[in-house]
C-alpha cells in the first residue's frame, strides 16, 4: 500500500492488486489442436462493423481463403481456418452474449494444416499506407482481448504525432500465459511485427513492457536485439492491471493518458505482443488471421497448456481434448478478472479470445458471495488504478444516481478492470454496477 | 464429458481476494480478546460482569432492531460484539451494570440502528453509548477503583451491583479497605491534571494503573492493533497519525511550559488514547476513505484530544475528539477526492 510508495517513490502506476497468478502453464510449449468437425466464425469478432460474407451455403473453401470482407474502414475481413464446405450463415452464441450471425464450416475429415491460400509479398517495398492496408487485409485485431482492428489502431490521426510504440507483454491476468509463450517461442516474428508497426506509424522508438515475473522472456527478447536497436525491453512490476494500456504507458514512459483521451494524445501507440508476433508472421506471407494461441487452464482442466487453435473452434471441442471436471463450473473466455463467462459450450474461440478457463468457484448462491453493506474500508479506493472512489460510486449506483456518477465521480474513466470488486470485503459487485451505470448513461446520451 | 455440467454465469471479475466483512470483524474481536483478558485479571469479577452485560445488551439490542426493522439477523457479522467489547473497555471497571446496559442500548439504538445498521452509522456506536452515560451519570463514570485489589476474583466492586435506576454507593471507604498502599483511586490523567503527579511511563505501558477497563495496558492494545495492521484489516496510518498528532500538539505545549503541561509520551500512553487511536478512530465506517482525508482526520483527532485534555473540564478528550472526527468525515471525504489518473493537476 502506501509504505512502498513512501519509501521508493512512485514506480510505475500506483494502486492495483496482486491476485494469485496461477501461471502454471508458463512452461507448456504451444501445441496444436486437431480441427473440430465444425467451425463457427461470427462476423463480428472485432469492434466495429461486422464483416460481409463472401461465401454461400454449400460452397467449398480452402484453409486461408477469405470468406468475408471488411465493411468499410472500421472493419476487418475473415479467412477460412480450415478446408471444408460452408454449412450456412447461422445465428450462433458468441462470447459477447447475444447470438450473432456466423459462418459455419463443416471441416473435411483429414483436412490439412497447410495454408492453401496466401499471397507472399516483399514487405521492404511497402510504404506505410500499404502496410496499414496489408494489416487490414490480414483481418488482424488486438489479440490481447479488446479485438480492436489493428490497422485502425496503427493509423495515427493527421493532427497527432506519435514517437513511441509500446508493446504490451505484461499479461497481467491470472492464469494466462499465451503471450509469455509467444515471446519465448516466436521472438523473431515479434520483432518483425514490431518493425512493420514502427514503419506503419513512423515511430522511432519501441518499448516492450514485460512484467518481471517473466524474466526468461525478457532475456530471450534481449538476446535477439542488436546494440543500438530502437527496440528496448523493459521489465515492469508484476501487478494487475499492468497490462492495461494506460497503466503500461505510465510504467514504461511515465506519461499519463489524459482523462477521456487516447494514447496518441501523448505520442504513444500500444500493441499487444501476440498481435505483433502474428503480424510478423502473416504479413510477409500475405496470409489472414486463421488461428491463435490460447491458454487453457483453471482448476477444472485436466491438461492445462497453451494451444494453437483454429478460430471458430467451439470450446466444447477443446474441453473434450484437454479433459475437465466439475459439475458446477464457470467457463471463461480470457482472464478471470475481465473475461466473460459463457452460457453455451458451442461458443467458439474468436480473434479476441486469449484463454479458456474452467473455474470451480462456489456457486453464486453460496454464503461466501453474500453481499454486506459497505463498511467504508477504503480497500477499493486503494486498489483503483484510475484513482477513482469506487466506494462512493457504489453508493451512488445503489441509489441509481447514474448521472451524478459520471459528472462528479469520473465514472467514464473506469475501464472495468475489476480491482474494486476483487478486494471488496462486502462482496459488493462494484464494477458490475459501474458497467450498468455506464450503459445507462450511454443510452441516455444517445 | 459424460454428464452435462451446470454452467455458472457471472460477470467478471471471477476472482475475489477472499476476505469478507465477517473475517475482518472476527479478527478485530480476536485482537480485543487479550485486552479483555488482561482487564479481567486486573479488576476481577466486576470487569468480567461488565464485559458480559454490556456485550450481551449490544447483541440483544441489535437483534431487537433487526426484528423491528424487518432486516435479517446481523449478529453474525460480529460488529455488535465489537461495539459491546469496546464500550465495556471505555467504562470504569466498577461501573454499575445497569448503567452499562443503558450505554449499550443507547449505543446500538442511536449510534447504529437509527442510521440503518452496519456501515450506515456516522459515528462510532460504542462512543455514542459512552457519551450518553458520560452526560447522564457523570459521577459513576469518573469513579475509579484500584487495579489488582485483594479478593477481586471473589467479590464485586460495590458499585457494580447497584440496582437499576439507583445511584451507586460511594466507594472511597471500600477503596481504602482493599488497597495496601494509599491509593487515591485516581487515573494517571486525573493525577496529572488535578494534582500534578506524573505516573511512571512504564506502569502505563504495562497497564498497572487505575483507569477504564481497556485503557490501561498500552502494550496489549498496541499488540492487537499491530496484528490487525499486519493483516491489513486496519489502516495503520490512522492510529499512527492520531498518536503523532497528539504527541506533536502536546510537544508544543510541553516546550512552552514543561511544569504545567505533561510530556508527549505521557499524553500518548495515558487515558484512552491508545485504545481510541487503534480501535475506534480506525473504525472503517466512521473514517474517511480518501488517502489525504485519512491524514487530516487522524491528525485532527490527535490534536483535539490534547486540546480537550489540557483546556477542557474533562480529564479525557479522546471520545469527543473521535466523535468530532467521525462527524467531519463526510466533509473531509468530499473535499479530498483523489486526483483521477490522467486528470490535469490543478496547478497546471
Short mmCIF file of N, CA, C and O in Angstrom, two decimals, chain A residues 44-127:
data_model
loop_
_atom_site.label_atom_id
_atom_site.label_comp_id
_atom_site.label_asym_id
_atom_site.label_seq_id
_atom_site.Cartn_x
_atom_site.Cartn_y
_atom_site.Cartn_z
N UNK A 44 -18.83 -10.71 -36.38
CA UNK A 44 -18.42 -9.51 -35.61
C UNK A 44 -17.43 -9.88 -34.51
O UNK A 44 -17.62 -9.59 -33.35
N UNK A 45 -16.33 -10.54 -34.91
CA UNK A 45 -15.33 -10.91 -33.91
C UNK A 45 -14.50 -9.71 -33.47
O UNK A 45 -13.67 -9.81 -32.58
N UNK A 46 -14.69 -8.59 -34.14
CA UNK A 46 -13.90 -7.40 -33.84
C UNK A 46 -14.82 -6.26 -33.43
O UNK A 46 -16.03 -6.34 -33.62
N UNK A 47 -14.24 -5.21 -32.89
CA UNK A 47 -15.01 -4.00 -32.63
C UNK A 47 -15.17 -3.27 -33.96
O UNK A 47 -14.23 -3.19 -34.76
N UNK A 48 -16.35 -2.76 -34.21
CA UNK A 48 -16.59 -2.07 -35.48
C UNK A 48 -17.69 -2.75 -36.25
O UNK A 48 -18.48 -3.52 -35.70
N UNK A 49 -17.76 -2.47 -37.54
CA UNK A 49 -18.83 -3.06 -38.35
C UNK A 49 -18.55 -4.53 -38.62
O UNK A 49 -17.41 -4.90 -38.92
N UNK A 50 -19.58 -5.40 -38.56
CA UNK A 50 -19.38 -6.81 -38.86
C UNK A 50 -18.89 -6.99 -40.29
O UNK A 50 -19.18 -6.17 -41.17
N UNK A 51 -18.14 -8.07 -40.51
CA UNK A 51 -17.66 -8.35 -41.87
C UNK A 51 -18.82 -8.79 -42.75
O UNK A 51 -19.86 -9.25 -42.26
N UNK A 52 -18.64 -8.63 -44.08
CA UNK A 52 -19.69 -9.04 -45.02
C UNK A 52 -19.30 -10.38 -45.64
O UNK A 52 -18.20 -10.52 -46.19
N UNK A 53 -20.18 -11.38 -45.55
CA UNK A 53 -19.83 -12.71 -46.05
C UNK A 53 -19.57 -12.70 -47.56
O UNK A 53 -20.23 -11.99 -48.32
N UNK A 54 -18.60 -13.51 -48.00
CA UNK A 54 -18.28 -13.64 -49.42
C UNK A 54 -18.67 -15.03 -49.93
O UNK A 54 -18.47 -15.34 -51.09
N UNK A 55 -19.18 -15.85 -49.03
CA UNK A 55 -19.44 -17.25 -49.40
C UNK A 55 -20.92 -17.55 -49.28
O UNK A 55 -21.68 -16.79 -48.67
N UNK A 56 -21.35 -18.65 -49.88
CA UNK A 56 -22.74 -19.05 -49.77
C UNK A 56 -22.80 -20.50 -49.34
O UNK A 56 -21.80 -21.24 -49.37
N UNK A 57 -23.97 -20.91 -48.96
CA UNK A 57 -24.19 -22.25 -48.46
C UNK A 57 -23.75 -23.29 -49.49
O UNK A 57 -24.02 -23.16 -50.68
N UNK A 58 -23.03 -24.29 -49.02
CA UNK A 58 -22.61 -25.35 -49.90
C UNK A 58 -21.29 -25.10 -50.60
O UNK A 58 -20.72 -26.01 -51.20
N UNK A 59 -20.78 -23.88 -50.50
CA UNK A 59 -19.53 -23.56 -51.19
C UNK A 59 -18.34 -24.23 -50.49
O UNK A 59 -18.33 -24.35 -49.26
N UNK A 60 -17.36 -24.65 -51.27
CA UNK A 60 -16.15 -25.22 -50.69
C UNK A 60 -15.13 -24.11 -50.47
O UNK A 60 -14.97 -23.24 -51.32
N UNK A 61 -14.47 -24.17 -49.34
CA UNK A 61 -13.42 -23.18 -49.07
C UNK A 61 -12.15 -23.92 -48.68
O UNK A 61 -12.19 -25.02 -48.14
N UNK A 62 -10.98 -23.29 -48.98
CA UNK A 62 -9.73 -23.89 -48.56
C UNK A 62 -9.15 -23.07 -47.42
O UNK A 62 -9.49 -21.90 -47.23
N UNK A 63 -8.29 -23.73 -46.65
CA UNK A 63 -7.69 -23.09 -45.48
C UNK A 63 -6.94 -21.84 -45.90
O UNK A 63 -6.04 -21.88 -46.74
N UNK A 64 -7.33 -20.71 -45.29
CA UNK A 64 -6.66 -19.44 -45.57
C UNK A 64 -7.43 -18.53 -46.49
O UNK A 64 -7.14 -17.34 -46.58
N UNK A 65 -8.43 -19.06 -47.16
CA UNK A 65 -9.18 -18.28 -48.14
C UNK A 65 -10.09 -17.24 -47.45
O UNK A 65 -10.70 -17.55 -46.44
N UNK A 66 -10.18 -16.01 -48.00
CA UNK A 66 -11.10 -15.03 -47.40
C UNK A 66 -12.54 -15.52 -47.54
O UNK A 66 -12.94 -15.98 -48.61
N UNK A 67 -13.31 -15.43 -46.47
CA UNK A 67 -14.72 -15.84 -46.53
C UNK A 67 -15.65 -14.68 -46.21
O UNK A 67 -16.85 -14.78 -46.35
N UNK A 68 -15.09 -13.58 -45.74
CA UNK A 68 -15.90 -12.38 -45.51
C UNK A 68 -14.99 -11.18 -45.68
O UNK A 68 -13.79 -11.26 -45.38
N UNK A 69 -15.54 -10.09 -46.21
CA UNK A 69 -14.70 -8.90 -46.44
C UNK A 69 -15.05 -7.81 -45.46
O UNK A 69 -16.14 -7.81 -44.86
N UNK A 70 -14.12 -6.87 -45.29
CA UNK A 70 -14.34 -5.76 -44.38
C UNK A 70 -15.45 -4.87 -44.91
O UNK A 70 -15.53 -4.62 -46.12
N UNK A 71 -16.31 -4.41 -44.01
CA UNK A 71 -17.37 -3.49 -44.38
C UNK A 71 -16.89 -2.07 -44.06
O UNK A 71 -17.10 -1.56 -42.98
N UNK A 72 -16.18 -1.50 -45.02
CA UNK A 72 -15.65 -0.15 -44.80
C UNK A 72 -14.33 -0.19 -44.06
O UNK A 72 -13.71 -1.25 -43.89
N UNK A 73 -13.92 0.98 -43.56
CA UNK A 73 -12.60 1.09 -42.96
C UNK A 73 -12.57 0.51 -41.54
O UNK A 73 -11.60 -0.11 -41.13
N UNK A 74 -13.67 0.71 -40.79
CA UNK A 74 -13.69 0.27 -39.39
C UNK A 74 -14.23 -1.15 -39.32
O UNK A 74 -15.27 -1.42 -38.74
N UNK A 75 -13.52 -2.06 -39.98
CA UNK A 75 -13.96 -3.45 -40.05
C UNK A 75 -12.80 -4.28 -40.58
O UNK A 75 -11.85 -3.72 -41.14
N UNK A 76 -12.85 -5.59 -40.40
CA UNK A 76 -11.79 -6.44 -40.93
C UNK A 76 -12.39 -7.69 -41.58
O UNK A 76 -13.51 -8.08 -41.25
N UNK A 77 -11.67 -8.29 -42.54
CA UNK A 77 -12.18 -9.49 -43.19
C UNK A 77 -11.99 -10.75 -42.34
O UNK A 77 -11.34 -10.71 -41.29
N UNK A 78 -12.55 -11.85 -42.79
CA UNK A 78 -12.40 -13.15 -42.14
C UNK A 78 -11.83 -14.13 -43.15
O UNK A 78 -12.10 -14.02 -44.35
N UNK A 79 -11.06 -15.10 -42.66
CA UNK A 79 -10.48 -16.12 -43.53
C UNK A 79 -10.89 -17.50 -43.02
O UNK A 79 -11.10 -17.67 -41.82
N UNK A 80 -10.95 -18.46 -43.92
CA UNK A 80 -11.35 -19.81 -43.52
C UNK A 80 -10.21 -20.49 -42.78
O UNK A 80 -9.12 -20.62 -43.33
N UNK A 81 -10.43 -20.93 -41.54
CA UNK A 81 -9.36 -21.57 -40.78
C UNK A 81 -9.11 -23.01 -41.21
O UNK A 81 -8.09 -23.59 -40.81
N UNK A 82 -10.01 -23.61 -41.97
CA UNK A 82 -9.80 -25.00 -42.37
C UNK A 82 -10.50 -25.24 -43.70
O UNK A 82 -11.42 -24.51 -44.08
N UNK A 83 -10.05 -26.26 -44.40
CA UNK A 83 -10.69 -26.61 -45.66
C UNK A 83 -11.98 -27.36 -45.37
O UNK A 83 -12.01 -28.25 -44.51
N UNK A 84 -13.04 -26.99 -46.09
CA UNK A 84 -14.31 -27.65 -45.83
C UNK A 84 -15.40 -27.02 -46.66
O UNK A 84 -15.15 -26.33 -47.66
N UNK A 85 -16.64 -27.29 -46.25
CA UNK A 85 -17.79 -26.80 -47.00
C UNK A 85 -18.63 -25.89 -46.11
O UNK A 85 -18.78 -26.17 -44.92
N UNK A 86 -19.13 -24.82 -46.67
CA UNK A 86 -19.94 -23.87 -45.88
C UNK A 86 -21.30 -24.50 -45.59
O UNK A 86 -22.03 -24.88 -46.49
N UNK A 87 -21.60 -24.63 -44.31
CA UNK A 87 -22.89 -25.18 -43.93
C UNK A 87 -23.97 -24.11 -44.03
O UNK A 87 -25.13 -24.39 -44.30
N UNK A 88 -23.56 -22.88 -43.80
CA UNK A 88 -24.53 -21.80 -43.88
C UNK A 88 -24.11 -20.64 -43.01
O UNK A 88 -23.05 -20.67 -42.37
N UNK A 89 -24.92 -19.61 -43.02
CA UNK A 89 -24.69 -18.47 -42.13
C UNK A 89 -25.82 -18.48 -41.12
O UNK A 89 -26.98 -18.30 -41.46
N UNK A 90 -25.48 -18.77 -39.89
CA UNK A 90 -26.49 -19.03 -38.87
C UNK A 90 -26.28 -18.17 -37.63
O UNK A 90 -25.18 -17.68 -37.39
N UNK A 91 -27.32 -18.02 -36.85
CA UNK A 91 -27.21 -17.34 -35.56
C UNK A 91 -26.54 -18.29 -34.57
O UNK A 91 -27.03 -19.39 -34.34
N UNK A 92 -25.41 -17.87 -34.03
CA UNK A 92 -24.68 -18.74 -33.10
C UNK A 92 -24.29 -17.95 -31.85
O UNK A 92 -24.13 -16.73 -31.90
N UNK A 93 -24.11 -18.65 -30.72
CA UNK A 93 -23.68 -17.95 -29.49
C UNK A 93 -22.26 -17.41 -29.64
O UNK A 93 -21.44 -18.02 -30.33
N UNK A 94 -21.99 -16.28 -29.03
CA UNK A 94 -20.65 -15.70 -29.05
C UNK A 94 -20.25 -15.31 -27.64
O UNK A 94 -21.10 -15.20 -26.75
N UNK A 95 -18.97 -15.07 -27.44
CA UNK A 95 -18.53 -14.64 -26.10
C UNK A 95 -19.17 -13.32 -25.69
O UNK A 95 -19.26 -13.00 -24.51
N UNK A 96 -19.58 -12.51 -26.64
CA UNK A 96 -20.12 -11.19 -26.31
C UNK A 96 -21.49 -11.28 -25.64
O UNK A 96 -21.92 -10.34 -25.00
N UNK A 97 -22.19 -12.41 -25.83
CA UNK A 97 -23.51 -12.55 -25.22
C UNK A 97 -24.55 -12.95 -26.23
O UNK A 97 -24.76 -14.14 -26.48
N UNK A 98 -25.23 -11.98 -26.84
CA UNK A 98 -26.31 -12.34 -27.75
C UNK A 98 -25.80 -13.13 -28.95
O UNK A 98 -24.65 -12.98 -29.37
N UNK A 99 -26.67 -13.95 -29.51
CA UNK A 99 -26.29 -14.71 -30.69
C UNK A 99 -26.11 -13.75 -31.87
O UNK A 99 -26.85 -12.79 -32.00
N UNK A 100 -25.13 -14.04 -32.70
CA UNK A 100 -24.94 -13.21 -33.88
C UNK A 100 -24.72 -14.11 -35.08
O UNK A 100 -24.48 -15.32 -34.95
N UNK A 101 -24.79 -13.50 -36.26
CA UNK A 101 -24.58 -14.26 -37.48
C UNK A 101 -23.15 -14.77 -37.56
O UNK A 101 -22.20 -14.04 -37.30
N UNK A 102 -23.03 -16.03 -37.92
CA UNK A 102 -21.71 -16.63 -38.02
C UNK A 102 -21.67 -17.54 -39.24
O UNK A 102 -22.67 -18.18 -39.59
N UNK A 103 -20.51 -17.59 -39.88
CA UNK A 103 -20.32 -18.53 -40.98
C UNK A 103 -19.94 -19.87 -40.36
O UNK A 103 -18.98 -19.95 -39.58
N UNK A 104 -20.69 -20.91 -40.67
CA UNK A 104 -20.41 -22.23 -40.11
C UNK A 104 -19.79 -23.09 -41.21
O UNK A 104 -20.32 -23.19 -42.32
N UNK A 105 -18.64 -23.68 -40.91
CA UNK A 105 -17.93 -24.50 -41.90
C UNK A 105 -17.90 -25.95 -41.40
O UNK A 105 -17.49 -26.21 -40.26
N UNK A 106 -18.35 -26.89 -42.26
CA UNK A 106 -18.15 -28.30 -41.98
C UNK A 106 -16.75 -28.65 -42.46
O UNK A 106 -16.46 -28.60 -43.66
N UNK A 107 -15.88 -29.00 -41.52
CA UNK A 107 -14.48 -29.24 -41.88
C UNK A 107 -14.35 -30.64 -42.47
O UNK A 107 -14.90 -31.60 -41.95
N UNK A 108 -13.63 -30.72 -43.60
CA UNK A 108 -13.40 -32.04 -44.20
C UNK A 108 -12.54 -32.88 -43.28
O UNK A 108 -11.58 -32.40 -42.67
N UNK A 109 -12.87 -34.15 -43.22
CA UNK A 109 -12.04 -35.05 -42.41
C UNK A 109 -10.66 -35.14 -43.02
O UNK A 109 -10.52 -35.18 -44.25
N UNK A 110 -9.64 -35.12 -42.20
CA UNK A 110 -8.29 -35.19 -42.72
C UNK A 110 -7.84 -33.91 -43.40
O UNK A 110 -6.90 -33.91 -44.17
N UNK A 111 -8.51 -32.84 -43.13
CA UNK A 111 -8.15 -31.52 -43.68
C UNK A 111 -6.71 -31.17 -43.27
O UNK A 111 -6.30 -31.40 -42.14
N UNK A 112 -5.96 -30.62 -44.21
CA UNK A 112 -4.54 -30.39 -43.94
C UNK A 112 -4.31 -29.12 -43.13
O UNK A 112 -5.10 -28.18 -43.18
N UNK A 113 -3.20 -29.13 -42.36
CA UNK A 113 -2.83 -27.95 -41.59
C UNK A 113 -2.12 -26.92 -42.47
O UNK A 113 -1.85 -25.80 -42.04
N UNK A 114 -1.78 -27.33 -43.68
CA UNK A 114 -1.07 -26.43 -44.57
C UNK A 114 -2.02 -25.31 -45.02
O UNK A 114 -3.19 -25.55 -45.30
N UNK A 115 -1.49 -24.09 -45.07
CA UNK A 115 -2.31 -22.97 -45.51
C UNK A 115 -2.27 -22.94 -47.04
O UNK A 115 -1.20 -22.87 -47.65
N UNK A 116 -3.46 -23.07 -47.64
CA UNK A 116 -3.51 -23.26 -49.10
C UNK A 116 -3.73 -21.96 -49.86
O UNK A 116 -3.70 -21.93 -51.08
N UNK A 117 -4.00 -20.90 -49.13
CA UNK A 117 -4.28 -19.62 -49.82
C UNK A 117 -3.38 -18.56 -49.22
O UNK A 117 -3.46 -18.27 -48.02
N UNK A 118 -2.47 -18.02 -49.99
CA UNK A 118 -1.61 -16.95 -49.49
C UNK A 118 -1.10 -16.12 -50.65
O UNK A 118 -1.14 -16.54 -51.81
N UNK A 119 -0.65 -14.90 -50.36
CA UNK A 119 -0.12 -14.00 -51.39
C UNK A 119 1.18 -13.39 -50.88
O UNK A 119 1.19 -12.25 -50.40
N UNK A 120 2.28 -14.16 -50.95
CA UNK A 120 3.54 -13.65 -50.38
C UNK A 120 3.92 -12.31 -51.02
O UNK A 120 3.66 -12.08 -52.19
N UNK A 121 4.51 -11.45 -50.21
CA UNK A 121 4.89 -10.13 -50.70
C UNK A 121 6.22 -9.72 -50.07
O UNK A 121 6.60 -10.24 -49.02
N UNK A 122 6.89 -8.80 -50.73
CA UNK A 122 8.14 -8.29 -50.18
C UNK A 122 7.82 -7.08 -49.32
O UNK A 122 7.51 -6.00 -49.83
N UNK A 123 7.90 -7.28 -48.02
CA UNK A 123 7.48 -6.21 -47.11
C UNK A 123 8.34 -4.96 -47.24
O UNK A 123 7.88 -3.86 -46.96
N UNK A 124 9.62 -5.12 -47.67
CA UNK A 124 10.50 -3.96 -47.69
C UNK A 124 10.07 -2.93 -48.73
O UNK A 124 10.49 -1.79 -48.69
N UNK A 125 9.20 -3.34 -49.67
CA UNK A 125 8.80 -2.39 -50.71
C UNK A 125 7.53 -1.62 -50.37
O UNK A 125 7.12 -0.75 -51.14
N UNK A 126 6.91 -1.96 -49.25
CA UNK A 126 5.63 -1.31 -48.94
C UNK A 126 5.85 0.03 -48.22
O UNK A 126 6.76 0.17 -47.40
N UNK A 127 5.02 1.01 -48.57
CA UNK A 127 5.04 2.26 -47.81
C UNK A 127 4.06 2.14 -46.65
O UNK A 127 3.29 1.17 -46.58
#
